[in-house]
Amino acid sequence: MTVPPVTTAEDLGAQALFDELVANEQRIEPRDWMPEAYRRTLIRQISQHAHSEIIGMQPEGNWITRAPSLKRKAILMAKVQDEAGHGLYLYSAAQTLGITRDEMMQQLIDGKAKYSSIFNYPTPTWADMGAIGWLVDGAAICNQVPLCRASYGPYGRAMVRICKEESFHQRQGFEILLTLMQGSEEQRAMAQDAVNRWYWPALAMFGPPDDQSPNSAQSMQWKIKRFSNDDLRQRFVGMLVPQAEILGVTLPDPELRYDAETGRYAMGEIDWDEFFEVVRGNGPCNAERLQRRRDAHEEGAWVREAAAEYARKQALRQEVAA
Ligand SMILES: [Fe+2]
Ligand SMILES: [Fe+2]
């Protein structure tokens, strides 16, 4: 594909240059002029995404000490560490838009920032580690692969690396469920129960139906978002159906069927009242997740102070040497 030459800012003015870059599938970089609403939308979206990665460590961190073998423990620990890394890439990407990490962290621990509602559900059994990897990381991949082409450079580049790791996460979840499904009657029931609990919240991760998603059109025009919520949900279900067959689990939607005429899945109604209750902070684990984050932030203060002091001394030493 050949990209037509870009007219300079003097010729077109900043807004027109921005529009042209976006229209030509070129990247907007931190040094470039961008509309204030674009910047604000990205700060909100990227910081919420970063918070989700960090809060998302908790439901699985809950199982690290209880994973059934040394191998499972090592895999789970690596997975949870990956999520911390995802948070760091994303906080760094958001910082290029002019917000500090401290501000973002403060918004999170003050309860003013949102993060993905899915992490406000509990993880009572080992099978939840399988269901989270398979369904939650699976939904994340469907959402995030198109974000690798997001018009804002630092966001798109962070997503490339994140997506590679998410596919490992999805596979490890699938493998946990597969092992359980080949086990005893009790283990199979535990796997099915976890799938029953995580399926609907995972579908809700794509957001409200298209006709109730007011910000989507603008985000698509800016090429931050590439596919609508409903289209992404369709893709996700299309990925799950054959995998559920291999696993031998039932997806808990009696209305789910493939409509060959439309090429789409018909599915039951998501309980949006429940979804918005959890978004408003009234999910089963909202308070616990936030408290844990606050405690971790306070307990980690000495690490941040020590790192800042070390950086200060290093800079001073370099100054003296120069
Ligand atoms: Fe992640
Ligand atoms: Fe993940």
XYZ file of C-alpha atoms and ligand atoms in Angstrom:
324
model
C 0.000 0.000 0.000
C 1.392 3.436 -0.855
C 0.624 6.253 1.552
C -0.021 9.630 -0.092
C 2.340 12.440 0.989
C 1.160 14.393 3.992
C 0.583 18.121 3.585
C 2.425 20.272 6.135
C 0.827 22.045 9.072
C 1.391 25.411 7.444
C -0.689 24.301 4.484
C -3.563 22.802 6.266
C -3.618 23.905 9.829
C -3.224 21.608 12.767
C -6.706 20.106 12.799
C -6.619 19.334 9.086
C -3.183 17.726 9.437
C -4.459 15.607 12.299
C -7.508 14.556 10.267
C -5.309 13.667 7.323
C -2.886 11.607 9.400
C -5.781 9.656 10.906
C -7.496 9.188 7.545
C -4.252 7.887 6.014
C -3.728 5.317 8.778
C -0.665 7.155 10.025
C 0.139 7.434 13.689
C -0.409 10.376 15.985
C 2.661 10.736 18.214
C 3.068 12.609 21.526
C 4.817 15.553 19.812
C 1.911 16.025 17.350
C -0.959 18.442 17.748
C -4.193 16.661 18.639
C -7.737 17.789 19.496
C -8.253 18.193 23.238
C -11.181 15.743 23.190
C -8.963 13.099 21.524
C -6.330 13.579 24.233
C -8.913 13.369 27.014
C -10.565 10.285 25.525
C -7.208 8.538 25.265
C -6.161 9.473 28.798
C -9.451 8.080 30.099
C -9.339 4.907 28.029
C -5.642 4.089 28.517
C -5.663 4.827 32.258
C -8.820 2.734 32.765
C -7.140 -0.017 30.833
C -3.992 0.264 33.001
C -6.078 0.191 36.196
C -7.862 -2.931 34.929
C -4.554 -4.731 34.443
C -3.392 -3.844 37.959
C -6.689 -4.613 39.715
C -6.943 -7.738 37.548
C -3.933 -9.170 39.382
C -6.004 -9.596 42.545
C -8.583 -12.284 41.680
C -5.780 -14.540 40.427
C -3.168 -13.494 42.970
C -5.665 -15.011 45.398
C -4.698 -18.487 44.072
C -0.895 -18.278 43.794
C -0.279 -19.849 47.197
C -2.958 -22.499 46.614
C -2.257 -23.553 43.019
C -2.328 -27.376 42.926
C 1.326 -27.969 41.911
C 4.681 -26.209 41.661
C 4.270 -26.032 37.882
C 0.787 -24.468 38.156
C 2.123 -22.023 40.717
C 4.989 -20.943 38.439
C 2.651 -20.487 35.461
C 0.103 -18.502 37.471
C 2.802 -16.331 39.000
C 4.196 -15.547 35.526
C 0.710 -14.686 34.303
C -0.027 -12.332 37.191
C 3.373 -10.676 36.707
C 2.534 -10.169 33.023
C -0.576 -8.241 34.086
C 1.579 -5.941 36.229
C 3.764 -5.377 33.161
C 0.693 -4.563 31.050
C -0.287 -1.961 33.630
C 3.186 -0.414 33.415
C 3.252 -0.218 29.591
C -0.170 1.413 29.655
C 0.567 3.907 32.434
C 3.670 4.883 30.439
C 1.590 5.328 27.272
C -0.919 7.501 29.169
C 1.907 9.610 30.622
C 2.911 10.676 27.094
C -0.445 12.508 26.949
C 0.448 14.792 29.849
C -0.952 13.062 32.938
C 1.387 11.822 35.674
C 1.455 8.324 37.100
C 0.770 9.771 40.564
C -2.391 11.480 39.329
C -3.669 8.268 37.768
C -2.872 6.213 40.847
C -4.557 8.791 43.062
C -7.718 8.664 40.925
C -7.751 4.882 41.281
C -7.267 4.699 45.029
C -9.736 7.537 45.612
C -12.322 5.422 43.807
C -12.740 8.092 41.100
C -11.359 6.042 38.207
C -13.081 3.119 36.555
C -11.583 -0.253 35.758
C -13.082 -3.323 34.116
C -16.033 -4.563 36.163
C -15.084 -8.185 35.537
C -12.469 -8.003 38.298
C -15.123 -7.322 40.926
C -16.238 -10.961 40.881
C -14.822 -13.500 43.359
C -12.604 -16.506 42.566
C -13.751 -19.225 44.968
C -12.313 -22.294 43.164
C -9.196 -23.331 41.243
C -11.364 -23.701 38.117
C -11.825 -19.913 38.208
C -8.168 -19.621 37.119
C -9.095 -21.636 34.040
C -12.294 -19.716 33.345
C -10.584 -16.331 33.758
C -7.778 -17.250 31.354
C -10.118 -18.762 28.804
C -12.981 -16.255 28.986
C -11.625 -13.013 30.459
C -8.234 -13.013 28.733
C -10.028 -14.368 25.642
C -12.418 -11.407 25.629
C -9.472 -9.090 26.272
C -7.723 -10.429 23.149
C -10.800 -9.829 20.968
C -11.007 -6.273 22.316
C -7.307 -5.567 22.160
C -6.048 -7.017 18.877
C -7.757 -4.196 16.912
C -6.230 -1.690 19.369
C -2.767 -2.627 18.047
C -3.749 -0.407 15.095
C -5.041 2.449 17.277
C -4.203 5.836 15.790
C -2.238 6.931 18.867
C 1.277 5.488 18.474
C 2.281 4.757 22.089
C -1.052 3.011 22.765
C -0.932 0.865 19.631
C 2.675 -0.188 20.268
C 1.959 -1.094 23.902
C -0.951 -3.241 22.712
C 1.224 -5.303 20.345
C 3.273 -6.661 23.196
C 0.286 -7.030 25.506
C -1.640 -9.080 22.943
C 1.207 -11.558 22.549
C 1.100 -12.205 26.272
C -2.702 -12.306 26.392
C -2.763 -15.193 23.948
C -0.487 -17.156 26.283
C -2.912 -16.323 29.106
C -5.889 -17.545 27.122
C -4.142 -20.815 26.288
C -3.120 -21.447 29.885
C -6.727 -20.933 31.013
C -7.998 -23.288 28.337
C -5.444 -25.885 29.403
C -6.479 -25.665 33.070
C -10.114 -26.269 32.073
C -9.144 -29.082 29.683
C -7.237 -30.854 32.462
C -10.177 -30.493 34.855
C -12.628 -31.708 32.205
C -10.538 -34.861 31.820
C -10.579 -35.421 35.574
C -13.139 -36.687 38.077
C -16.871 -35.959 38.058
C -16.255 -33.381 40.770
C -13.535 -31.626 38.766
C -15.734 -31.492 35.671
C -18.550 -29.978 37.730
C -16.137 -27.405 39.159
C -14.995 -26.397 35.647
C -18.574 -26.105 34.384
C -19.573 -24.045 37.420
C -16.711 -21.607 36.820
C -17.671 -21.261 33.139
C -21.288 -20.621 34.198
C -20.202 -17.791 36.509
C -17.707 -16.096 34.149
C -19.475 -16.415 30.789
C -21.970 -13.546 31.121
C -19.626 -11.061 32.815
C -17.077 -11.835 30.052
C -19.682 -11.041 27.358
C -20.454 -7.779 29.155
C -16.750 -6.791 28.895
C -17.436 -5.569 25.344
C -19.718 -2.855 26.695
C -23.354 -1.964 26.051
C -25.101 -2.835 22.763
C -24.190 -0.579 19.818
C -27.422 1.422 19.972
C -26.646 2.328 23.617
C -22.964 3.152 23.212
C -22.842 6.904 22.558
C -19.034 7.415 22.504
C -18.271 4.592 20.090
C -18.875 6.518 16.859
C -16.379 9.258 17.745
C -13.759 6.712 18.834
C -14.219 4.861 15.562
C -13.862 8.055 13.600
C -10.608 8.755 15.422
C -9.521 5.183 14.675
C -8.960 4.391 18.307
C -11.748 1.823 18.119
C -12.095 -0.293 14.978
C -15.111 -2.526 15.579
C -18.384 -1.975 17.382
C -19.141 -3.601 20.751
C -21.651 -6.001 19.218
C -19.301 -7.032 16.403
C -16.527 -7.777 18.884
C -18.964 -9.773 21.027
C -19.920 -11.800 17.944
C -16.265 -12.559 17.220
C -15.706 -13.648 20.788
C -18.664 -16.032 20.816
C -17.551 -17.368 17.431
C -14.182 -18.180 18.970
C -15.698 -19.774 22.088
C -18.240 -22.119 20.517
C -15.774 -24.591 18.908
C -13.434 -24.375 21.912
C -16.296 -25.169 24.304
C -16.970 -28.274 22.232
C -13.359 -29.435 22.573
C -13.487 -28.782 26.310
C -16.840 -30.499 26.716
C -18.327 -27.563 28.629
C -21.720 -25.988 27.986
C -21.971 -22.247 27.407
C -24.755 -21.160 29.788
C -27.019 -19.524 27.214
C -29.972 -21.660 26.080
C -30.761 -19.133 23.333
C -27.304 -19.307 21.771
C -27.408 -20.553 18.169
C -25.728 -19.754 14.887
C -27.933 -18.125 12.276
C -26.535 -19.184 8.896
C -28.637 -16.600 7.097
C -27.185 -13.575 8.891
C -23.846 -15.213 9.666
C -24.271 -14.103 13.274
C -24.946 -15.733 16.611
C -28.311 -15.183 18.200
C -27.864 -14.927 21.956
C -29.752 -14.318 25.168
C -30.001 -10.883 26.756
C -27.114 -9.755 28.991
C -28.306 -8.592 32.412
C -27.300 -4.925 32.002
C -28.917 -3.888 35.295
C -26.497 -6.179 37.099
C -23.613 -4.907 34.952
C -24.296 -1.258 35.811
C -24.734 -2.116 39.494
C -21.181 -3.491 39.473
C -19.926 -0.448 37.509
C -21.501 1.790 40.172
C -19.383 0.047 42.772
C -21.901 -2.435 44.149
C -20.379 -5.660 42.810
C -19.423 -8.511 45.124
C -15.761 -7.429 45.469
C -15.514 -3.694 44.542
C -14.731 -2.501 48.069
C -12.282 -5.327 48.730
C -10.361 -4.726 45.479
C -9.986 -0.997 46.131
C -8.968 -1.487 49.755
C -6.329 -3.989 48.709
C -4.949 -1.523 46.153
C -4.877 1.266 48.757
C -3.031 -0.955 51.227
C -0.541 -2.049 48.566
C 0.030 1.604 47.624
C 0.737 2.565 51.246
C 2.884 -0.473 51.944
C 4.877 0.222 48.779
C 5.590 3.864 49.628
C 9.103 3.083 50.906
C 9.960 1.347 47.605
C 8.902 4.396 45.592
C 10.822 6.708 47.929
C 13.952 4.547 47.763
C 13.775 4.362 43.950
C 13.322 8.133 43.666
C 16.263 8.725 46.024
C 18.445 6.312 44.055
C 17.540 8.075 40.795
C 18.337 11.442 42.370
C 21.784 10.240 43.517
C 22.556 8.701 40.140
C 21.659 11.943 38.382
C 23.832 13.914 40.818
C 26.765 11.545 40.263
C 26.464 11.922 36.516
C 26.341 15.700 36.863
C 29.513 15.687 38.968
C 31.270 13.364 36.491
C 30.275 15.606 33.584
Fe -3.301 -8.106 30.594
Fe -4.016 -11.389 30.632
